[in-house]
Coordinates of C-alpha atoms (C1' of nucleotides) in Angstrom, one line a residue:
Chain A
M1 CA -19.7 -43.9 5.6
N2 CA -17.4 -43.4 8.6
I3 CA -16.8 -39.8 8.8
T4 CA -19.5 -37.4 8.2
G5 CA -19.7 -33.6 8.2
I6 CA -20.5 -31.7 11.4
K7 CA -24.2 -31.1 12.3
G8 CA -25.4 -27.8 10.9
M9 CA -22.3 -27.3 8.7
N10 CA -23.1 -28.0 5.1
D11 CA -21.2 -28.7 1.9
I12 CA -22.0 -26.6 -1.0
L13 CA -21.7 -28.8 -4.1
P14 CA -21.4 -28.1 -7.7
G15 CA -24.9 -27.5 -9.0
D16 CA -25.6 -25.3 -6.0
I17 CA -22.3 -23.4 -6.0
E18 CA -23.4 -21.5 -9.2
T19 CA -26.2 -19.8 -7.3
W20 CA -23.8 -18.8 -4.6
Q21 CA -21.3 -17.5 -7.0
H22 CA -24.0 -15.5 -8.7
L23 CA -25.1 -14.0 -5.4
E24 CA -21.6 -13.1 -4.5
E25 CA -20.8 -11.5 -7.9
Q26 CA -23.9 -9.4 -7.7
A27 CA -23.0 -8.2 -4.2
R28 CA -19.5 -7.2 -5.4
Q29 CA -20.9 -5.5 -8.4
V30 CA -23.8 -3.6 -6.6
F31 CA -21.7 -2.7 -3.5
G32 CA -18.8 -1.6 -5.7
A33 CA -21.0 0.9 -7.5
F34 CA -22.1 2.4 -4.1
G35 CA -18.4 2.9 -3.2
Y36 CA -17.8 -0.1 -0.9
R37 CA -14.5 -2.0 -0.7
E38 CA -14.0 -5.4 0.5
I39 CA -12.4 -6.2 3.8
R40 CA -11.3 -9.7 5.0
V41 CA -10.8 -10.5 8.6
P42 CA -10.1 -13.8 10.4
V43 CA -12.9 -16.2 11.3
V44 CA -11.6 -16.4 14.9
E45 CA -11.2 -13.5 17.3
K46 CA -10.6 -13.1 21.0
T47 CA -13.8 -14.0 22.9
D48 CA -13.8 -10.7 24.6
L49 CA -14.5 -8.9 21.4
F50 CA -17.9 -10.5 21.0
C51 CA -18.9 -10.2 24.7
R52 CA -18.2 -6.5 24.6
S53 CA -20.0 -5.8 21.3
I54 CA -22.9 -8.2 21.1
G55 CA -23.8 -7.9 24.7
E56 CA -23.1 -10.2 27.6
T57 CA -26.7 -11.1 28.2
T58 CA -27.7 -12.0 24.6
D59 CA -28.4 -15.6 23.6
I60 CA -25.5 -15.4 21.1
V61 CA -23.0 -14.8 23.9
E62 CA -24.6 -16.7 26.6
K63 CA -25.0 -20.0 24.8
E64 CA -24.3 -20.0 21.1
M65 CA -20.7 -19.2 20.6
Y66 CA -18.0 -21.8 19.6
T67 CA -15.4 -20.8 22.2
F68 CA -12.1 -22.6 23.0
S69 CA -8.8 -21.9 24.5
D70 CA -5.7 -22.0 22.2
K71 CA -2.4 -23.4 23.3
G72 CA -1.4 -20.2 25.0
G73 CA -4.6 -20.2 27.0
T74 CA -6.3 -17.3 25.3
S75 CA -10.0 -17.7 24.9
M76 CA -10.9 -17.5 21.3
T77 CA -14.2 -17.7 19.5
L78 CA -15.4 -18.5 16.0
R79 CA -17.1 -15.3 14.9
P80 CA -20.9 -15.4 15.4
E81 CA -21.3 -12.2 13.3
G82 CA -19.3 -10.0 11.1
T83 CA -19.7 -6.4 12.4
A84 CA -17.5 -6.6 15.6
P85 CA -14.5 -8.1 13.8
V86 CA -14.6 -5.5 11.0
M87 CA -14.9 -2.8 13.7
R88 CA -11.9 -4.3 15.6
S89 CA -9.9 -4.2 12.4
F90 CA -11.1 -0.7 11.5
I91 CA -9.9 0.5 14.9
Q92 CA -6.7 -1.5 15.0
H93 CA -5.6 -0.2 11.7
K94 CA -6.8 3.3 12.3
L95 CA -8.7 3.4 9.0
Y96 CA -10.4 6.6 10.2
A97 CA -7.0 8.3 9.8
Q98 CA -6.9 7.7 6.1
D99 CA -10.5 8.8 5.3
P100 CA -13.2 10.2 7.5
V101 CA -15.7 7.9 5.8
S102 CA -15.2 4.1 5.4
K103 CA -17.5 2.0 3.4
L104 CA -16.7 -1.7 3.8
Y105 CA -18.2 -5.1 2.8
Y106 CA -17.3 -8.7 3.7
I107 CA -18.3 -12.1 2.7
G108 CA -17.8 -15.2 4.7
P109 CA -18.8 -17.8 7.2
M110 CA -20.2 -17.2 10.7
F111 CA -20.7 -19.7 13.4
R112 CA -23.4 -20.1 16.1
H113 CA -24.1 -23.2 18.1
E114 CA -27.9 -23.4 17.7
R115 CA -30.2 -26.3 16.9
P116 CA -30.3 -26.3 13.0
Q117 CA -33.5 -26.0 11.1
K118 CA -34.6 -24.5 7.8
G119 CA -32.6 -21.5 7.1
R120 CA -30.7 -21.6 10.3
Y121 CA -27.3 -23.5 10.5
R122 CA -24.3 -23.7 12.7
Q123 CA -22.0 -22.5 10.0
F124 CA -23.8 -20.0 7.8
H125 CA -22.6 -17.3 5.4
Q126 CA -23.2 -13.6 5.4
I127 CA -22.6 -10.8 3.1
G128 CA -22.4 -7.7 5.1
A129 CA -21.7 -3.9 4.6
E130 CA -20.7 -1.2 7.0
V131 CA -20.5 2.6 6.8
I132 CA -18.4 4.3 9.4
G133 CA -18.1 8.0 10.0
V134 CA -21.5 9.4 8.8
D135 CA -24.5 9.9 11.0
D136 CA -26.5 11.8 8.4
P137 CA -29.9 10.1 7.7
K138 CA -29.1 10.2 4.0
I139 CA -26.6 7.3 4.7
D140 CA -29.3 5.3 6.4
A141 CA -31.5 5.7 3.3
Q142 CA -28.7 4.9 1.0
V143 CA -27.8 1.7 2.8
L144 CA -31.4 0.6 2.5
A145 CA -31.5 1.7 -1.2
M146 CA -28.5 -0.4 -1.8
L147 CA -29.9 -3.4 0.0
S148 CA -33.2 -3.2 -1.8
H149 CA -31.4 -2.8 -5.1
Y150 CA -29.4 -5.9 -4.4
F151 CA -32.4 -8.0 -3.8
A152 CA -34.0 -6.5 -7.0
T153 CA -31.0 -7.4 -9.1
T154 CA -30.6 -10.9 -7.8
K155 CA -34.4 -11.4 -8.4
I156 CA -35.2 -12.6 -4.9
P157 CA -38.9 -13.1 -4.7
D158 CA -41.3 -12.0 -2.1
V159 CA -39.2 -9.6 0.0
A160 CA -40.3 -6.6 2.1
L161 CA -38.4 -4.0 4.0
Q162 CA -39.4 -3.1 7.6
I163 CA -37.8 -0.3 9.5
N164 CA -37.9 0.9 13.1
S165 CA -36.0 3.1 15.5
L166 CA -34.6 1.8 18.8
G167 CA -33.7 5.2 20.1
C168 CA -30.3 6.1 21.7
P169 CA -28.8 6.0 25.2
E170 CA -30.7 9.3 25.8
C171 CA -34.3 8.0 25.2
R172 CA -34.2 4.2 25.3
P173 CA -33.7 3.7 29.1
D174 CA -36.7 5.9 29.8
Y175 CA -38.8 4.0 27.3
R176 CA -37.7 0.7 28.7
E177 CA -38.8 1.7 32.1
A178 CA -42.2 2.7 30.8
L179 CA -42.5 -0.5 29.0
I180 CA -41.6 -2.6 32.0
K181 CA -44.1 -0.6 34.1
F182 CA -46.7 -1.4 31.5
L183 CA -45.9 -5.1 31.3
E184 CA -45.9 -5.4 35.1
Q185 CA -49.7 -4.8 35.1
R186 CA -50.3 -7.6 32.6
L187 CA -47.8 -10.3 33.6
Q188 CA -50.6 -12.9 34.1
A189 CA -51.8 -12.5 30.5
L190 CA -48.4 -13.2 29.0
C191 CA -47.2 -16.6 27.9
A192 CA -44.4 -18.3 29.9
D193 CA -41.7 -17.2 27.4
C194 CA -42.9 -13.6 27.7
Q195 CA -42.8 -13.8 31.5
R196 CA -39.2 -14.8 31.1
R197 CA -38.6 -12.0 28.6
Y198 CA -40.1 -9.5 30.9
T199 CA -37.0 -9.7 32.9
S200 CA -34.4 -10.8 30.2
N201 CA -35.5 -8.6 27.2
P202 CA -38.7 -6.8 27.7
L203 CA -38.6 -5.2 24.2
R204 CA -38.9 -8.9 22.9
V205 CA -42.4 -9.2 24.3
L206 CA -43.6 -6.8 21.7
D207 CA -42.9 -9.1 18.8
C208 CA -44.2 -12.3 20.5
K209 CA -46.2 -14.5 18.1
V210 CA -48.7 -15.7 20.8
P211 CA -52.1 -14.2 20.2
G212 CA -52.7 -13.7 23.9
C213 CA -49.4 -11.6 24.2
K214 CA -50.3 -9.6 21.1
E215 CA -53.7 -8.8 22.6
A216 CA -52.2 -7.9 26.0
T217 CA -49.7 -5.4 24.5
I218 CA -51.9 -3.6 22.0
E219 CA -51.8 -0.5 24.1
A220 CA -48.2 -0.8 25.1
P221 CA -46.2 2.3 24.8
A222 CA -44.4 2.5 21.5
M223 CA -40.7 3.3 21.2
L224 CA -41.4 5.6 18.2
E225 CA -43.6 7.8 20.3
N226 CA -41.0 8.0 23.1
L227 CA -37.9 9.0 21.0
C228 CA -35.9 12.0 22.0
I229 CA -36.0 14.9 19.6
G230 CA -32.7 13.9 17.9
C231 CA -33.8 10.4 17.2
D232 CA -37.2 11.5 16.2
T233 CA -36.0 13.9 13.5
H234 CA -33.3 11.4 12.4
F235 CA -36.0 8.7 11.8
N236 CA -38.4 11.1 10.0
Q237 CA -35.6 12.2 7.8
V238 CA -34.7 8.6 7.0
K239 CA -38.3 8.1 5.9
E240 CA -38.3 11.2 3.8
H241 CA -35.1 10.1 2.0
L242 CA -36.4 6.7 1.4
D243 CA -39.5 8.2 -0.1
A244 CA -37.4 10.5 -2.3
L245 CA -35.4 7.4 -3.5
S246 CA -38.6 5.4 -4.1
V247 CA -37.5 2.6 -1.7
D248 CA -40.5 0.6 -0.5
Y249 CA -40.8 0.0 3.3
T250 CA -43.1 -0.3 6.2
V251 CA -42.6 0.8 9.7
N252 CA -42.7 -2.0 12.2
Q253 CA -42.7 -0.5 15.7
R254 CA -42.4 -3.9 17.3
M255 CA -39.3 -5.0 15.4
V256 CA -36.5 -5.8 17.8
R257 CA -32.9 -6.7 17.1
G258 CA -30.9 -9.4 18.7
L259 CA -27.6 -7.5 19.3
D260 CA -27.2 -4.9 22.0
Y261 CA -25.2 -2.4 20.0
Y262 CA -28.0 -1.1 17.8
T263 CA -29.2 2.5 18.0
K264 CA -31.6 4.6 16.1
T265 CA -32.5 3.1 12.7
T266 CA -33.0 -0.7 12.5
F267 CA -34.4 -2.8 9.7
E268 CA -35.1 -6.2 8.3
M269 CA -35.7 -7.6 5.0
I270 CA -38.5 -10.1 5.5
T271 CA -39.7 -12.9 3.1
G272 CA -42.9 -14.9 3.4
S273 CA -41.6 -17.9 1.7
L274 CA -39.1 -19.4 4.1
G275 CA -40.9 -20.8 7.1
A276 CA -39.9 -19.5 10.5
Q277 CA -36.6 -18.0 9.6
N278 CA -38.1 -15.2 7.6
A279 CA -35.3 -12.6 7.9
I280 CA -33.0 -12.6 5.0
A281 CA -31.2 -9.5 5.9
A282 CA -31.0 -7.3 8.9
G283 CA -29.1 -4.5 10.4
G284 CA -29.0 -1.0 11.8
R285 CA -27.1 1.9 13.1
Y286 CA -24.6 1.4 15.9
D287 CA -23.4 4.8 16.9
G288 CA -21.8 3.8 20.2
L289 CA -20.1 0.6 19.2
I290 CA -16.8 1.9 17.9
K291 CA -16.2 4.0 21.0
D292 CA -17.2 1.1 23.2
L293 CA -14.6 -1.1 21.6
G294 CA -11.9 1.5 22.3
G295 CA -11.9 3.4 19.1
P296 CA -12.9 7.0 18.3
A297 CA -16.5 8.1 18.8
L298 CA -17.6 7.4 15.2
P299 CA -21.1 6.6 14.2
G300 CA -21.8 3.4 12.1
I301 CA -24.5 1.6 10.2
G302 CA -24.5 -1.7 8.4
F303 CA -26.4 -4.9 7.7
A304 CA -25.8 -8.6 7.0
I305 CA -27.5 -10.7 4.4
G306 CA -28.0 -14.5 5.1
L307 CA -26.7 -16.3 2.1
E308 CA -28.1 -19.8 2.9
R309 CA -31.5 -18.1 3.1
L310 CA -31.2 -16.4 -0.2
A311 CA -30.0 -19.6 -1.9
L312 CA -33.1 -21.3 -0.4
L313 CA -35.3 -18.6 -1.8
L314 CA -33.8 -19.0 -5.3
G315 CA -34.2 -22.8 -4.7
E316 CA -35.0 -24.6 -7.8
Q317 CA -34.0 -21.8 -10.2
R318 CA -30.7 -23.5 -10.9
I319 CA -28.1 -21.5 -12.7
A320 CA -26.8 -23.7 -15.6
P321 CA -23.1 -24.7 -15.4
P322 CA -20.9 -23.2 -18.2
R323 CA -21.4 -24.7 -21.6
P324 CA -18.3 -26.3 -23.2
E325 CA -17.4 -24.6 -26.6
L326 CA -15.9 -27.8 -28.0
F327 CA -15.9 -31.5 -27.3
I328 CA -13.2 -33.6 -29.0
A329 CA -14.3 -37.1 -29.9
T330 CA -11.6 -39.4 -31.2
L331 CA -11.2 -42.8 -32.7
G332 CA -7.9 -44.8 -32.8
E333 CA -4.6 -44.1 -31.2
A334 CA -3.5 -41.4 -33.5
G335 CA -6.7 -39.5 -33.4
T336 CA -6.7 -39.6 -29.6
K337 CA -3.2 -38.3 -29.4
A338 CA -3.9 -35.5 -31.8
G339 CA -7.1 -34.7 -30.0
F340 CA -5.6 -34.6 -26.5
A341 CA -2.9 -32.2 -27.8
L342 CA -5.5 -29.9 -29.4
L343 CA -7.6 -30.1 -26.2
T344 CA -4.9 -28.9 -23.9
S345 CA -3.8 -26.2 -26.3
L346 CA -7.4 -24.8 -26.4
Q347 CA -7.7 -25.0 -22.6
R348 CA -4.4 -23.1 -22.3
Q349 CA -6.0 -20.4 -24.3
G350 CA -9.0 -20.2 -22.1
I351 CA -11.5 -22.1 -24.0
L352 CA -13.7 -24.5 -22.1
A353 CA -13.2 -27.8 -24.0
E354 CA -13.8 -31.4 -23.1
M355 CA -13.1 -34.9 -24.2
E356 CA -13.5 -38.5 -23.2
Y357 CA -10.5 -40.0 -21.7
T358 CA -11.2 -43.7 -21.5
G359 CA -11.4 -44.8 -25.1
K360 CA -15.2 -45.3 -25.5
S361 CA -17.2 -45.7 -28.6
L362 CA -18.0 -42.7 -30.6
K363 CA -21.6 -43.0 -29.6
A364 CA -20.7 -42.9 -26.0
Q365 CA -18.5 -39.8 -26.6
L366 CA -21.3 -38.0 -28.4
R367 CA -23.7 -38.9 -25.6
R368 CA -21.3 -37.3 -23.1
A369 CA -20.9 -34.3 -25.2
D370 CA -24.6 -33.9 -25.3
K371 CA -25.0 -34.4 -21.6
L372 CA -22.4 -31.6 -21.1
N373 CA -24.5 -29.4 -23.4
T374 CA -21.5 -28.9 -25.6
R375 CA -21.9 -26.4 -28.4
R376 CA -19.8 -28.4 -31.0
V377 CA -17.9 -31.6 -31.4
L378 CA -14.8 -32.2 -33.3
I379 CA -14.6 -35.8 -34.6
L380 CA -11.0 -36.9 -35.2
G381 CA -11.1 -40.4 -36.7
E382 CA -8.6 -42.6 -38.5
D383 CA -10.3 -42.1 -41.9
E384 CA -10.1 -38.3 -41.4
L385 CA -6.6 -38.2 -40.3
E386 CA -5.5 -40.1 -43.4
R387 CA -7.3 -37.6 -45.5
G388 CA -6.0 -34.6 -43.4
V389 CA -9.4 -33.5 -42.4
A390 CA -11.9 -33.7 -39.4
Q391 CA -15.7 -33.5 -38.9
L392 CA -17.0 -30.5 -37.0
R393 CA -20.5 -31.1 -35.6
Y394 CA -22.8 -28.4 -34.4
M395 CA -25.0 -30.1 -31.7
D396 CA -27.9 -27.6 -31.7
E397 CA -28.3 -27.7 -35.4
S398 CA -27.4 -31.4 -35.9
S399 CA -25.3 -30.3 -38.8
Q400 CA -21.8 -31.3 -39.6
E401 CA -19.1 -30.2 -41.9
E402 CA -15.7 -31.5 -43.0
I403 CA -12.9 -29.2 -42.4
D404 CA -9.1 -29.3 -43.1
L405 CA -6.7 -30.2 -40.4
N406 CA -4.5 -27.3 -41.7
G407 CA -5.3 -24.2 -39.7
L408 CA -7.9 -26.1 -37.6
E409 CA -6.9 -24.6 -34.3
S410 CA -6.9 -21.1 -35.5
R411 CA -10.2 -21.6 -37.2
L412 CA -11.8 -22.9 -34.0
L413 CA -10.3 -20.1 -31.9
R414 CA -11.6 -17.5 -34.4
E415 CA -15.1 -19.0 -34.5
I416 CA -15.3 -19.4 -30.6
N417 CA -13.9 -16.0 -29.8
S418 CA -16.1 -14.1 -32.2
E419 CA -19.1 -15.8 -30.8
T420 CA -18.3 -15.2 -27.1
N421 CA -17.4 -11.6 -27.8
G422 CA -20.4 -11.0 -29.9
A423 CA -22.7 -12.3 -27.2
Chain B
rG1 C1' -32.2 -26.6 25.9
rU2 C1' -37.8 -28.5 24.4
rG3 C1' -41.4 -30.9 21.1
rG4 C1' -43.0 -33.4 16.5
rG5 C1' -41.8 -36.1 11.9
rU6 C1' -38.7 -39.2 8.8
rG7 C1' -34.5 -43.0 8.0
rU8 C1' -35.3 -48.7 2.0
rA9 C1' -30.5 -48.3 -4.6
rG10 C1' -26.5 -42.3 -6.5
rC11 C1' -31.6 -39.3 -6.2
rU12 C1' -37.2 -39.2 -5.3
rC13 C1' -40.0 -42.7 -3.0
rA14 C1' -43.4 -47.7 -3.0
rG15 C1' -43.3 -52.1 -0.1
rU16 C1' -50.4 -54.8 1.6
rC17 C1' -51.9 -59.3 7.0
rG18 C1' -44.8 -60.4 9.5
rG19 C1' -43.1 -64.9 4.6
rU20 C1' -36.3 -63.6 2.4
rA21 C1' -36.4 -56.2 -1.8
rG22 C1' -39.2 -52.9 -5.9
rA23 C1' -40.5 -48.5 -9.3
rG24 C1' -39.2 -43.9 -11.6
rC25 C1' -35.1 -40.9 -12.7
rA26 C1' -29.8 -41.0 -13.2
rC27 C1' -25.7 -44.3 -14.7
rC28 C1' -23.5 -48.2 -18.3
rG29 C1' -24.2 -51.2 -22.8
rG30 C1' -26.9 -52.6 -27.3
rA31 C1' -30.6 -51.8 -31.4
rU32 C1' -26.7 -48.4 -35.8
rU33 C1' -18.5 -52.0 -37.2
rG34 C1' -17.8 -44.3 -36.9
rU35 C1' -22.5 -39.9 -35.0
rG36 C1' -26.0 -37.1 -29.3
rG37 C1' -31.2 -36.0 -27.9
rC38 C1' -36.6 -39.4 -28.9
rU39 C1' -37.9 -44.7 -28.7
rC40 C1' -37.1 -49.8 -27.7
rC41 C1' -34.2 -53.8 -25.3
rG42 C1' -30.7 -55.2 -21.6
rG43 C1' -27.4 -54.5 -17.3
rA44 C1' -25.0 -53.1 -12.5
rU45 C1' -26.0 -51.1 -7.7
rG46 C1' -28.8 -52.3 -1.1
rU47 C1' -25.3 -53.3 6.3
rC48 C1' -33.8 -51.8 4.5
rG49 C1' -29.5 -45.9 9.7
rC50 C1' -27.2 -48.9 13.9
rG51 C1' -27.8 -52.4 18.2
rG52 C1' -30.8 -55.5 20.8
rG53 C1' -35.7 -58.1 21.7
rU54 C1' -40.3 -61.0 20.2
rU55 C1' -41.1 -64.9 16.3
rC56 C1' -40.3 -70.8 12.7
rA57 C1' -39.8 -66.2 10.0
rA58 C1' -38.8 -58.8 10.9
rG59 C1' -38.0 -53.5 6.0
rC60 C1' -42.7 -54.2 8.8
rC61 C1' -44.0 -55.5 15.8
rC62 C1' -41.3 -53.9 20.7
rC63 C1' -37.1 -51.4 23.3
rG64 C1' -32.7 -48.5 22.9
rU65 C1' -29.5 -45.6 20.1
rC66 C1' -27.7 -42.4 16.1
rA67 C1' -28.6 -39.4 11.9
rC68 C1' -31.6 -36.1 9.2
rU69 C1' -35.6 -32.8 9.3
rC70 C1' -39.4 -29.2 10.9
rA71 C1' -41.1 -26.2 14.8
rC72 C1' -40.3 -23.7 19.8
rC73 C1' -36.5 -20.6 21.8
rC74 C1' -33.3 -17.4 19.1
rC75 C1' -31.8 -15.3 14.6
rA76 C1' -28.9 -13.9 8.9

RNA sequence: GUGGGUGUAGCUCAGUCGGUAGAGCACCGGAUUGUGGCUCCGGAUGUCGCGGGUUCAAGCCCCGUCACUCACCCCA
């Protein structure tokens, strides 16, 4: 093959797509019930949007963005995440002027130039949801309840919710200082990566996997114990509401997020069955983001779900393709002509029907009908046409009856429609 | 950006000591002149990733290269 796809950007083929469609339909259904409406924004934005929202010093902005100049010289970037574009749109169209609360969701591809591995791709897909305009902890709990419910209804195995609070511009800087001071004493004990993190992102040291680092930071100051009063009560109320809604969670004090805009509540949905990329959804509150982007000072909270990762988890549990109601098997020119006309007529009426187009033997036609898992087969042969009848074969029962050509189509429609409505 | 693993039929993979390529599944046909699945019989399909080297001879050994993959980093 000469031309192949781009590394880390995958085709989703028939056979896999059914899983994706199912995941998307469930999301629309669940999010819809919680009052969210879909928003679609472009996959390309001005580069500056991401620099200002995600953070200049994050890995995403520093080395993972697909950035290019368009013909006018504007620097544009394929979106590496969904929240910033949605906020840009929210501000640009002044959605806050129509309704003090906006609940939005989006589905689509994101792009990050990373080395691909299991569950991590250069083009990947997210389902995300955002609530803007409410800082009440009830909303934090409701967002998590909705997320948990989504995973329950899609039957994703082996998931656990972890929550944390990252504080706010009031308390985080102080905590950061305290942590840096603590780490300074133990720099020698930390791994090479953590010595680098010490300057770039000290909070990250807390969730390092290296045993030596874990040991050295056992007594490190905890963010949760250094929250200001506002953040502390907010977090406690989130937990209370989660308990009241029977949402299972654990508090993970060492959970860190990769984007700079998060404040207060942060969370991840973790799985144990996916190798290294174990987060299948993540998000948090971003109370300063909208103002930072030039909008009104409105609080927000949201999350993104990694669709590839969900599809991997569902893995072998293939969703069967739709089952044809009727396969038309024909013999002879007249039969084929009549069959093709009937086929098209049924398809025009929304019935999934199939036939063989290349004049194969009856045996071959039935084999194909069986392979497609067809419910019934109509056999239109020369003998039958002369006598004004056709054979209608029910594949599951291996039974067959002779029916009159007069009223054939309406009889088929009646039977198929009553079955599909009944089920 | 760093490290490991793997590249052979559409798919999953065998291939011994270097001696000219195989299985299962899938596909097509037949056993049944016009009846699916099960069974049996038959059939088509290969740039052994690519390029070079060693050799009488390379899928196998050596060098290079590309792709895929897993992990680190990072993250959905």
